[in-house]
Amino acid sequence: MSKSVSDIIVDTLSEAGAKRCYGIVGDTINHFTDVLSRSDIDWVHVRHEEVGAMAAGGEAYMTGQLALCAGTCGPGSLHFINGIFESHRNGSPMVLIASQVDRRQEGLNFPQEVDQKALYDQCSVFCERISHPDQARRITVQAAQAALTKNGVAVIVVNGDMFQEKVANDVNWRVHTAKPTIRPNPSEIAELATMIDNAERVTLYAGIGAKHACEELIELAELLKAPIVHSSRSKEFIEPNNPYQVGMTGILGNRAGMEAVMDCDLLICLGTDFAYSQFYPEKAKIVQIDIDARHLGKRSPIDLGLVGDVADSLQALLPKLTPKNDQAHLDKALTQWKKDKAEYVQEAESGQSLIHPQTVAHTLDKLAADDAIFTADGGSPMVWLLRHLTATGKRRFLTSLLHGTMANAYPQALGIANAYPDRQVIAMCGDGGMSMLMGDLLTLVQENIPVKLLIFNNESLGFVEMEQRVEGLLDAFTGLKNPDFSNLAQTLGLEGFRVDKTDQLEEAMQQWLDTDKPALLDVRVSRMELVMPPKIEASQVMSTAMFGIKAVLNGRTDEVVSLIRDNFVR
């Protein structure tokens, strides 16, 4: 019995575990969506394709299962591109069905024709065109398998008329997702053990690649009396119930994490591809273990690079090690970490009329469920998430740390809430990010997706403004004229709440969390807040002083007073 190409694609993706497809219908995918409407895969009708790609990616990232998006040729596919880059870079297993004009019009500069393969080759683990009906199942299987095993986006390009073609469905191609054991060879493990035995101060730096190695990591830290520094993306996995973790390094990190990395004589990087070379030690020896050989030595020169799964590699290493007794390096890091946490609490103190964004995040940490799932926009909201939300072991976090885009938080939360309808899903949004893709607030209402949207409303592109000031520049083109987001939310059909004073915050936030509808909480926060680095350098102080001088000379003395009051006087 023959089936259409549309039937084969939908059947294959359903068998691979896909439950939802995000997109906007249109001419070149009408036959595909017709078949989808009669399948067990739900169609989520978004208002902008970028939101669809972010939502599918958020769902896929959190579940580890296949999610889909589909769009029409030309403009529809182009609208997906930023969300596809974000989802591919954060490791979301998803498939995009990118349609093309009919074959008889292809190559003739027909309206809306674009070269889909050239577009998506750079942001996918698989990108192929179905050029013959007999390829439909085989290529769809390859796409789903690549997405699930390589943790990234796979793209299938299909001409609009191809969806209608019939094919004999007699070959049982299916998806395979093997899970091999991968570890360094014994001589490499022995070399690493010798380096550890010869080191006095060892620091472990754990990235997202160590998320399944928490037990082995803690056992290694205990054995070596070593502090554990975690990357931003691995916070949710490494931080909970871990007596050896001391926070993060980098501009978003804390002093304990940064000093533990800089002051060691052996740094062991485990499944991390931290990009900022200035935060690696200059004199220490560096070992890197990663499942992907392409990451070895990419960010900093290393003394030993090993390929392997982190958990499997540590299981092979642990029996080869001699326990260490001197824990001065560990104690120093833990003492500083205690001070760092106390400073975070101090930063969360606000007066009545001036609400610090840290206060908002701190209150959210207290009121949100232990198994809540959080997303945060690129910029300052992700800083407040990383510094002020507690990883409980049940909570999950997603931010745009690799692609660094605006407007990712609530689209990703939209997809996550579809996958976890019984959990709190909270998007920490900047006012700039929210206003960039506001149209899909209507999707939350239309699909009745109970996402909780928290807006840090400082009437500016705050992170950019901070960067300009730290450089000693007068801020330019960063101001935003915002609506009353709570009123706007209510007009669109969401629950809307607004907070202007500190004593309103906790009650309003609790009401916002308690509603079973999609809801938005608009909080007016300090515009002059700086994201302070773990250790302030003289050049940064001088640059901020230069901003002060320029602002005074330009008649903006009140802003200098606010900058000092908001960041240096508590």
Coordinates of C-alpha atoms in Angstrom, one line a residue:
M1 CA 0.0 0.0 0.0
S2 CA 1.4 3.4 -1.0
K3 CA 1.6 6.4 1.3
S4 CA 2.3 10.1 0.6
V5 CA 5.6 11.7 1.5
S6 CA 3.7 13.7 4.1
D7 CA 2.4 10.5 5.8
I8 CA 5.8 9.0 5.8
I9 CA 7.5 12.0 7.4
V10 CA 4.8 12.4 10.1
D11 CA 4.8 8.6 10.9
T12 CA 8.6 8.5 11.1
L13 CA 8.8 11.5 13.4
S14 CA 6.0 10.2 15.6
E15 CA 7.8 6.9 16.0
A16 CA 10.9 8.8 16.9
G17 CA 9.1 10.3 19.9
A18 CA 8.0 13.7 18.6
K19 CA 4.9 15.0 20.4
R20 CA 4.5 18.6 19.1
C21 CA 5.3 20.7 16.0
Y22 CA 5.5 24.5 16.2
G23 CA 4.9 26.7 13.3
I24 CA 2.7 28.7 11.0
V25 CA 0.7 27.1 8.2
G26 CA 1.0 28.1 4.6
D27 CA 0.9 27.0 1.0
T28 CA 4.0 24.9 0.7
I29 CA 3.2 22.9 3.9
N30 CA -0.5 22.6 3.6
H31 CA -0.5 18.9 2.7
F32 CA 2.0 18.2 5.5
T33 CA -0.1 20.0 8.1
D34 CA -3.2 18.2 6.8
V35 CA -1.6 14.9 7.6
L36 CA -0.3 16.2 10.9
S37 CA -3.9 17.2 12.0
R38 CA -4.9 13.6 11.8
S39 CA -1.8 12.3 13.7
D40 CA -0.9 12.0 17.4
I41 CA 1.5 15.0 17.0
D42 CA 0.0 18.3 18.2
W43 CA 0.3 21.4 16.1
V44 CA 1.2 24.6 18.1
H45 CA 0.1 27.6 16.1
V46 CA 2.6 30.4 17.0
R47 CA 2.5 34.0 15.7
H48 CA 6.2 34.2 14.7
E49 CA 8.4 31.4 13.5
E50 CA 11.3 32.5 15.6
V51 CA 9.1 31.9 18.7
G52 CA 8.3 28.4 17.2
A53 CA 11.9 27.5 16.9
M54 CA 12.7 28.7 20.4
A55 CA 9.7 26.9 21.9
A56 CA 10.5 23.6 20.2
G57 CA 14.1 24.0 21.3
G58 CA 13.1 24.7 24.9
E59 CA 10.9 21.6 24.9
A60 CA 13.6 19.4 23.4
Y61 CA 16.4 20.8 25.7
M62 CA 14.4 20.0 28.8
T63 CA 13.0 16.6 27.8
G64 CA 15.9 15.3 25.7
Q65 CA 13.2 14.1 23.3
L66 CA 12.5 15.1 19.7
A67 CA 10.5 18.3 19.1
L68 CA 9.5 19.7 15.7
C69 CA 8.9 23.0 13.9
A70 CA 7.7 23.5 10.3
G71 CA 7.3 26.5 8.1
T72 CA 6.7 27.7 4.6
C73 CA 9.3 28.5 2.0
G74 CA 11.1 31.8 1.8
P75 CA 10.1 34.3 4.5
G76 CA 8.6 31.7 6.8
S77 CA 11.9 29.7 6.9
L78 CA 14.0 32.9 7.3
H79 CA 11.9 33.8 10.4
F80 CA 13.0 30.6 12.0
I81 CA 16.7 31.2 11.7
N82 CA 17.6 32.9 15.0
G83 CA 15.6 30.3 17.0
I84 CA 17.3 27.5 15.1
F85 CA 20.8 28.9 15.9
E86 CA 19.8 29.2 19.6
S87 CA 18.4 25.7 19.8
H88 CA 21.3 24.2 17.9
R89 CA 23.9 25.8 20.1
N90 CA 22.3 24.8 23.3
G91 CA 22.0 21.2 22.2
S92 CA 18.3 20.7 21.6
P93 CA 17.4 17.6 19.6
M94 CA 14.8 19.0 17.2
V95 CA 13.8 18.7 13.5
L96 CA 12.8 21.5 11.2
I97 CA 10.7 20.8 8.2
A98 CA 11.8 23.6 5.8
S99 CA 9.6 23.7 2.7
Q100 CA 10.7 24.9 -0.7
V101 CA 8.8 26.1 -3.8
D102 CA 7.5 23.4 -6.2
R103 CA 10.2 21.6 -8.1
R104 CA 9.1 22.9 -11.5
Q105 CA 9.8 26.5 -10.2
E106 CA 13.0 25.8 -8.4
G107 CA 16.1 27.5 -9.7
L108 CA 14.1 30.2 -11.6
N109 CA 14.1 32.9 -8.9
F110 CA 10.5 32.2 -8.3
P111 CA 8.8 34.4 -5.6
Q112 CA 9.8 33.3 -2.0
E113 CA 12.4 30.9 -3.3
V114 CA 15.6 30.7 -1.1
D115 CA 18.3 28.2 -0.8
Q116 CA 17.3 26.4 2.4
K117 CA 20.3 24.1 2.5
A118 CA 22.8 27.0 2.4
L119 CA 20.9 28.7 5.2
Y120 CA 20.8 25.8 7.6
D121 CA 24.0 24.0 6.9
Q122 CA 25.8 26.2 9.4
C123 CA 23.4 25.7 12.3
S124 CA 22.5 22.0 12.1
V125 CA 23.9 18.5 12.7
F126 CA 22.1 17.3 9.6
C127 CA 20.6 19.2 6.6
E128 CA 19.4 17.3 3.5
R129 CA 16.7 17.6 0.8
I130 CA 14.3 14.9 -0.1
S131 CA 14.9 14.8 -3.8
H132 CA 12.9 11.6 -4.6
P133 CA 9.8 10.2 -2.9
D134 CA 11.6 6.9 -2.1
Q135 CA 14.0 8.9 0.1
A136 CA 11.3 10.2 2.4
R137 CA 11.5 7.7 5.3
R138 CA 15.3 7.2 5.0
I139 CA 16.2 10.9 5.2
T140 CA 13.6 11.6 7.9
V141 CA 15.1 8.7 10.0
Q142 CA 18.6 10.1 9.4
A143 CA 17.5 13.5 10.5
A144 CA 15.8 12.3 13.7
Q145 CA 18.7 10.0 14.6
A146 CA 21.2 12.9 14.0
A147 CA 19.2 15.3 16.2
L148 CA 18.9 12.7 19.1
T149 CA 22.4 11.3 19.0
K150 CA 24.3 14.6 18.2
N151 CA 22.1 16.9 20.3
G152 CA 21.3 19.5 17.8
V153 CA 19.0 20.6 15.1
A154 CA 18.3 18.5 12.0
V155 CA 16.7 20.1 8.9
I156 CA 14.7 18.3 6.2
V157 CA 14.1 20.4 3.0
V158 CA 11.0 19.4 1.1
N159 CA 9.5 20.9 -2.0
G160 CA 5.8 21.8 -1.6
D161 CA 4.7 19.4 -4.4
M162 CA 6.9 16.6 -3.0
F163 CA 4.6 16.3 0.1
Q164 CA 1.8 15.0 -2.2
E165 CA 3.9 12.3 -3.9
K166 CA 3.1 8.7 -3.3
V167 CA 5.6 6.0 -2.5
A168 CA 5.6 2.3 -1.7
N169 CA 6.3 2.1 2.0
D170 CA 8.1 -1.3 2.1
V171 CA 11.5 -0.5 3.8
N172 CA 11.5 -0.4 7.6
W173 CA 14.1 2.3 8.2
R174 CA 14.0 3.3 11.9
V175 CA 15.9 5.5 14.4
H176 CA 18.7 4.1 16.5
T177 CA 20.1 5.9 19.5
A178 CA 23.1 4.0 20.8
K179 CA 24.7 4.9 24.1
P180 CA 28.3 3.7 24.0
T181 CA 30.9 3.8 26.8
I182 CA 33.7 6.2 25.8
R183 CA 36.7 6.8 28.0
P184 CA 40.5 7.5 27.5
N185 CA 42.8 4.7 27.1
P186 CA 44.7 3.3 30.2
S187 CA 48.0 5.0 29.4
E188 CA 46.2 8.4 29.3
I189 CA 44.4 7.7 32.6
A190 CA 47.8 6.8 34.1
E191 CA 49.4 10.0 32.9
L192 CA 46.5 12.0 34.4
A193 CA 46.8 10.2 37.7
T194 CA 50.5 11.1 37.8
M195 CA 49.8 14.7 37.1
I196 CA 47.3 14.8 40.0
D197 CA 49.7 13.1 42.4
N198 CA 52.3 15.7 41.6
A199 CA 49.9 18.7 42.1
E200 CA 49.4 20.4 45.5
R201 CA 46.3 22.6 44.6
V202 CA 43.8 20.9 42.3
T203 CA 40.6 22.7 41.1
L204 CA 37.8 20.9 39.2
Y205 CA 36.0 22.9 36.6
A206 CA 32.7 21.1 35.6
G207 CA 30.7 22.0 32.6
I208 CA 27.5 20.8 31.0
G209 CA 29.3 17.7 29.8
A210 CA 29.6 16.6 33.5
K211 CA 25.8 16.7 34.2
H212 CA 25.6 12.9 34.5
A213 CA 28.8 12.6 36.6
C214 CA 27.8 14.3 39.8
E215 CA 28.5 11.4 42.1
E216 CA 31.9 10.7 40.5
L217 CA 32.7 14.5 40.6
I218 CA 32.0 14.7 44.4
E219 CA 34.0 11.5 45.0
L220 CA 36.9 13.0 43.1
A221 CA 36.7 16.3 45.0
E222 CA 36.7 14.4 48.4
L223 CA 39.7 12.4 47.4
L224 CA 41.7 15.4 46.2
K225 CA 40.4 18.0 48.6
A226 CA 39.6 20.0 45.6
P227 CA 37.0 22.8 45.1
I228 CA 34.5 22.4 42.3
V229 CA 33.8 25.4 40.1
H230 CA 30.8 25.0 37.7
S231 CA 30.0 26.7 34.4
S232 CA 26.9 28.7 34.0
R233 CA 25.1 25.9 32.0
S234 CA 25.9 23.2 34.6
K235 CA 24.6 25.1 37.6
E236 CA 21.4 23.0 37.9
F237 CA 23.4 19.8 37.9
I238 CA 26.5 20.6 39.9
E239 CA 25.3 23.0 42.6
P240 CA 22.7 20.9 44.5
N241 CA 23.8 18.9 47.5
N242 CA 27.5 19.4 46.7
P243 CA 29.7 20.4 49.7
Y244 CA 32.7 21.1 47.4
Q245 CA 31.1 23.5 44.9
V246 CA 32.2 27.2 45.1
G247 CA 30.2 28.9 42.4
M248 CA 31.3 30.1 38.9
T249 CA 34.2 31.9 37.3
G250 CA 34.0 34.5 34.6
I251 CA 32.3 37.9 34.4
L252 CA 29.0 36.4 35.6
G253 CA 30.7 34.4 38.4
N254 CA 31.8 35.0 42.0
R255 CA 35.1 35.6 43.7
A256 CA 35.4 32.1 45.2
G257 CA 35.0 30.4 41.8
M258 CA 37.3 32.8 40.0
E259 CA 40.1 32.5 42.6
A260 CA 39.8 28.7 42.9
V261 CA 40.6 28.6 39.1
M262 CA 43.3 31.2 39.1
D263 CA 45.1 30.0 42.3
C264 CA 45.4 26.3 41.5
D265 CA 48.5 24.5 40.1
L266 CA 46.3 21.9 38.3
L267 CA 43.0 22.7 36.7
I268 CA 40.9 19.8 35.5
C269 CA 38.2 20.8 33.0
L270 CA 35.5 18.3 32.8
G271 CA 33.0 18.6 29.9
T272 CA 33.3 22.4 29.7
D273 CA 34.0 24.6 26.7
F274 CA 34.1 28.0 28.5
A275 CA 34.9 30.5 25.9
Y276 CA 36.6 33.4 27.7
S277 CA 40.4 32.8 27.7
Q278 CA 41.2 35.6 30.2
F279 CA 39.6 33.5 33.0
Y280 CA 41.9 30.5 32.6
P281 CA 45.1 30.4 34.8
E282 CA 48.4 31.4 33.2
K283 CA 50.7 29.3 35.3
A284 CA 48.8 26.2 36.2
K285 CA 48.8 23.0 34.2
I286 CA 45.4 22.3 32.5
V287 CA 43.9 19.0 31.8
Q288 CA 40.7 18.7 29.7
I289 CA 38.3 15.8 29.4
D290 CA 35.6 16.1 26.8
I291 CA 33.4 13.8 24.7
D292 CA 34.1 16.0 21.6
A293 CA 37.8 16.1 20.6
R294 CA 37.2 19.4 18.8
H295 CA 36.9 21.1 22.2
L296 CA 40.3 20.1 23.4
G297 CA 42.6 23.1 23.7
K298 CA 40.2 25.4 21.8
R299 CA 39.9 28.0 24.6
S300 CA 43.3 27.8 26.4
P301 CA 46.5 25.9 25.9
I302 CA 46.3 22.6 27.7
D303 CA 48.9 20.1 29.0
L304 CA 46.8 17.0 28.5
G305 CA 43.6 16.5 26.4
L306 CA 41.5 13.3 26.8
V307 CA 38.4 12.2 24.9
G308 CA 35.7 10.5 26.9
D309 CA 32.4 10.8 28.7
V310 CA 33.1 12.5 32.0
A311 CA 31.4 9.9 34.2
D312 CA 33.0 7.0 32.4
S313 CA 36.4 8.7 32.5
L314 CA 36.3 9.5 36.2
Q315 CA 35.2 5.9 37.0
A316 CA 38.4 4.7 35.3
L317 CA 40.5 7.4 37.0
L318 CA 39.3 7.2 40.6
P319 CA 40.9 3.8 41.5
K320 CA 44.3 5.1 40.3
L321 CA 44.5 8.0 42.7
T322 CA 46.2 8.5 46.0
P323 CA 44.0 10.5 48.5
K324 CA 45.3 14.0 49.5
N325 CA 45.3 15.3 53.1
D326 CA 46.0 19.0 52.7
Q327 CA 42.8 20.9 52.3
A328 CA 44.0 24.5 52.6
H329 CA 43.1 25.2 49.0
L330 CA 39.6 23.8 49.5
D331 CA 39.0 25.6 52.8
K332 CA 40.1 29.0 51.3
A333 CA 37.6 28.5 48.5
L334 CA 34.8 27.4 50.7
T335 CA 35.4 30.4 53.1
Q336 CA 35.2 32.8 50.2
W337 CA 32.1 31.1 48.8
K338 CA 30.4 31.7 52.1
K339 CA 31.3 35.4 51.9
D340 CA 30.1 35.5 48.3
K341 CA 26.7 34.1 49.2
A342 CA 26.3 36.7 52.1
E343 CA 27.1 39.5 49.6
Y344 CA 24.4 38.2 47.3
V345 CA 21.9 38.4 50.1
Q346 CA 23.1 41.9 50.9
E347 CA 22.6 42.9 47.3
A348 CA 19.0 41.8 47.5
E349 CA 18.1 44.5 50.1
S350 CA 16.0 47.3 48.6
G351 CA 14.5 50.5 50.0
Q352 CA 10.8 51.2 49.6
S353 CA 10.8 53.2 46.4
L354 CA 13.9 51.7 44.7
I355 CA 13.6 48.0 43.8
H356 CA 16.9 46.3 43.0
P357 CA 16.6 43.5 40.4
Q358 CA 18.4 41.2 42.9
T359 CA 15.5 41.7 45.3
V360 CA 13.1 40.5 42.7
A361 CA 15.2 37.4 41.9
H362 CA 15.8 36.7 45.6
T363 CA 12.0 36.9 46.3
L364 CA 11.3 34.6 43.3
D365 CA 13.8 32.1 44.7
K366 CA 11.9 32.0 48.0
L367 CA 8.4 31.7 46.5
A368 CA 8.9 29.5 43.5
A369 CA 8.4 25.8 43.7
D370 CA 11.3 23.5 44.4
D371 CA 10.8 21.9 41.0
A372 CA 10.1 25.0 39.0
I373 CA 11.7 25.5 35.6
F374 CA 13.2 28.8 34.8
T375 CA 14.3 30.5 31.6
A376 CA 16.0 33.9 31.4
D377 CA 16.6 36.4 28.6
G378 CA 20.1 37.1 27.5
G379 CA 21.5 40.2 29.4
S380 CA 20.9 41.0 33.0
P381 CA 18.0 38.6 33.7
M382 CA 20.3 35.6 33.2
V383 CA 22.7 37.2 35.7
W384 CA 20.1 37.4 38.3
L385 CA 19.0 33.8 37.6
L386 CA 22.6 32.5 37.9
R387 CA 23.5 34.4 41.0
H388 CA 20.2 34.5 43.0
L389 CA 18.2 31.3 42.2
T390 CA 19.0 28.2 44.2
A391 CA 19.5 24.9 42.3
T392 CA 17.5 22.4 44.4
G393 CA 18.2 19.3 42.3
K394 CA 14.7 19.4 41.0
R395 CA 14.7 22.9 39.4
R396 CA 15.8 23.3 35.8
F397 CA 17.4 26.4 34.1
L398 CA 17.8 27.5 30.5
T399 CA 19.4 30.7 29.4
S400 CA 21.0 31.9 26.1
L401 CA 24.6 31.5 27.1
L402 CA 26.1 30.3 23.9
H403 CA 24.1 32.2 21.2
G404 CA 23.5 35.2 23.5
T405 CA 20.2 36.3 21.9
M406 CA 17.5 38.6 23.3
A407 CA 13.9 37.5 23.6
N408 CA 14.6 33.8 24.2
A409 CA 13.0 33.4 27.7
Y410 CA 9.3 33.3 27.2
P411 CA 9.3 31.5 23.8
Q412 CA 11.4 28.8 25.4
A413 CA 9.2 28.7 28.4
L414 CA 6.2 28.3 26.0
G415 CA 7.6 25.0 24.7
I416 CA 8.7 23.8 28.2
A417 CA 5.3 24.4 29.7
N418 CA 3.7 22.3 26.9
A419 CA 6.0 19.4 28.0
Y420 CA 5.5 19.9 31.7
P421 CA 2.0 21.2 32.2
D422 CA 2.0 20.3 36.0
R423 CA 5.1 22.3 36.9
Q424 CA 5.7 26.0 37.4
V425 CA 7.5 27.4 34.3
I426 CA 8.8 30.9 34.8
A427 CA 10.3 33.2 32.2
M428 CA 12.6 36.0 33.6
C429 CA 12.3 38.6 30.9
G430 CA 14.0 41.9 30.1
D431 CA 11.7 44.6 29.0
G432 CA 13.7 44.8 25.7
G433 CA 13.4 41.1 25.1
M434 CA 9.7 41.0 26.0
S435 CA 8.8 43.9 23.6
M436 CA 10.8 42.3 20.8
L437 CA 8.5 39.3 20.4
M438 CA 5.3 40.3 22.2
G439 CA 3.0 38.9 19.5
D440 CA 3.2 35.4 20.9
L441 CA 1.7 36.4 24.2
L442 CA -1.5 35.7 22.1
T443 CA -0.2 32.1 21.7
L444 CA -0.1 31.7 25.4
V445 CA -3.7 32.8 25.6
Q446 CA -4.9 30.9 22.5
E447 CA -3.3 27.6 23.6
N448 CA -3.9 28.3 27.3
I449 CA -0.3 27.7 28.3
P450 CA 0.1 28.8 31.9
V451 CA 3.6 30.3 31.6
K452 CA 4.6 32.9 34.3
L453 CA 6.3 35.9 32.8
L454 CA 8.4 38.2 35.1
I455 CA 9.5 41.4 33.5
F456 CA 12.5 43.3 34.9
N457 CA 11.3 46.7 33.8
N458 CA 14.1 49.2 33.8
E459 CA 13.0 51.1 30.7
S460 CA 16.3 50.3 29.0
L461 CA 18.5 47.7 27.3
G462 CA 20.1 47.4 30.7
F463 CA 23.0 45.1 30.0
V464 CA 24.1 47.1 26.9
E465 CA 23.7 50.3 28.9
M466 CA 25.9 48.9 31.7
E467 CA 28.6 47.8 29.1
Q468 CA 28.7 51.3 27.7
R469 CA 29.1 52.9 31.1
V470 CA 31.8 50.5 32.2
E471 CA 33.7 51.5 29.1
G472 CA 33.5 55.1 30.2
L473 CA 31.0 56.0 27.5
L474 CA 27.8 57.9 27.7
D475 CA 25.0 55.5 27.2
A476 CA 23.4 55.9 23.8
F477 CA 20.2 54.5 22.1
T478 CA 19.4 52.2 25.1
G479 CA 16.3 53.9 26.5
L480 CA 12.9 52.2 26.0
K481 CA 9.4 53.8 26.2
N482 CA 7.4 50.9 27.6
P483 CA 3.7 50.4 28.0
D484 CA 2.2 49.3 31.2
F485 CA 2.9 45.6 30.6
S486 CA 0.3 44.5 33.2
N487 CA -2.5 46.4 31.4
L488 CA -1.3 45.1 28.1
A489 CA -1.4 41.6 29.4
Q490 CA -4.9 41.9 30.6
T491 CA -6.0 43.3 27.3
L492 CA -4.6 40.3 25.6
G493 CA -6.3 37.9 28.0
L494 CA -3.5 37.1 30.4
E495 CA -3.5 37.8 34.1
G496 CA -1.6 41.0 34.7
F497 CA 0.2 42.4 37.9
R498 CA 2.4 45.4 38.4
V499 CA 4.7 46.4 41.3
D500 CA 6.3 49.8 41.8
K501 CA 7.3 49.6 45.5
T502 CA 9.2 47.0 47.5
D503 CA 6.4 46.2 50.0
Q504 CA 4.1 45.2 47.1
L505 CA 6.5 42.7 45.7
E506 CA 6.0 39.5 47.7
E507 CA 2.1 39.6 47.8
A508 CA 1.9 40.4 44.1
M509 CA 4.4 37.7 43.2
Q510 CA 2.5 35.1 45.2
Q511 CA -0.7 35.9 43.5
W512 CA 1.0 35.8 40.1
L513 CA 2.5 32.3 40.9
D514 CA -0.8 31.0 42.2
T515 CA -3.0 31.7 39.1
D516 CA -3.6 28.7 36.8
K517 CA -3.6 31.0 33.8
P518 CA -0.7 32.5 31.7
A519 CA 0.3 35.5 33.8
L520 CA 2.6 38.5 33.6
L521 CA 4.2 40.4 36.5
D522 CA 5.7 43.8 35.6
V523 CA 8.2 45.0 38.2
R524 CA 9.8 48.5 38.0
V525 CA 13.5 48.0 38.9
S526 CA 16.5 50.2 39.2
R527 CA 17.9 51.4 35.8
M528 CA 21.3 52.2 37.2
E529 CA 22.2 48.6 38.4
L530 CA 25.6 47.4 37.4
V531 CA 26.5 43.7 36.9
M532 CA 29.5 43.7 39.2
P533 CA 32.3 41.3 38.2
P534 CA 33.8 38.9 40.8
K535 CA 36.9 41.1 41.2
I536 CA 36.8 44.8 40.4
E537 CA 39.9 46.0 38.4
A538 CA 41.3 49.5 38.5
S539 CA 40.5 50.0 34.8
Q540 CA 36.8 49.2 35.4
V541 CA 36.7 51.8 38.2
M542 CA 38.4 54.4 36.0
S543 CA 36.0 53.7 33.1
T544 CA 33.0 54.1 35.4
A545 CA 34.5 57.3 36.7
M546 CA 35.0 58.6 33.2
F547 CA 31.3 58.0 32.6
G548 CA 30.6 60.1 35.7
I549 CA 32.7 63.0 34.5
K550 CA 31.1 62.9 31.0
A551 CA 27.6 62.7 32.5
V552 CA 28.2 65.7 34.8
L553 CA 29.5 67.7 31.9
N554 CA 26.4 66.8 29.9
G555 CA 24.0 67.9 32.6
R556 CA 23.2 64.4 33.8
T557 CA 24.4 64.7 37.4
D558 CA 21.4 62.9 38.8
E559 CA 22.4 59.8 36.9
V560 CA 25.8 59.8 38.5
V561 CA 24.2 60.1 41.9
S562 CA 21.9 57.2 41.1
L563 CA 24.7 55.0 39.8
I564 CA 26.6 55.5 43.1
R565 CA 23.5 55.1 45.3
D566 CA 22.3 52.0 43.5
N567 CA 25.6 50.1 43.3
F568 CA 27.9 51.3 46.0
V569 CA 25.6 52.4 48.8
R570 CA 23.3 49.9 50.3

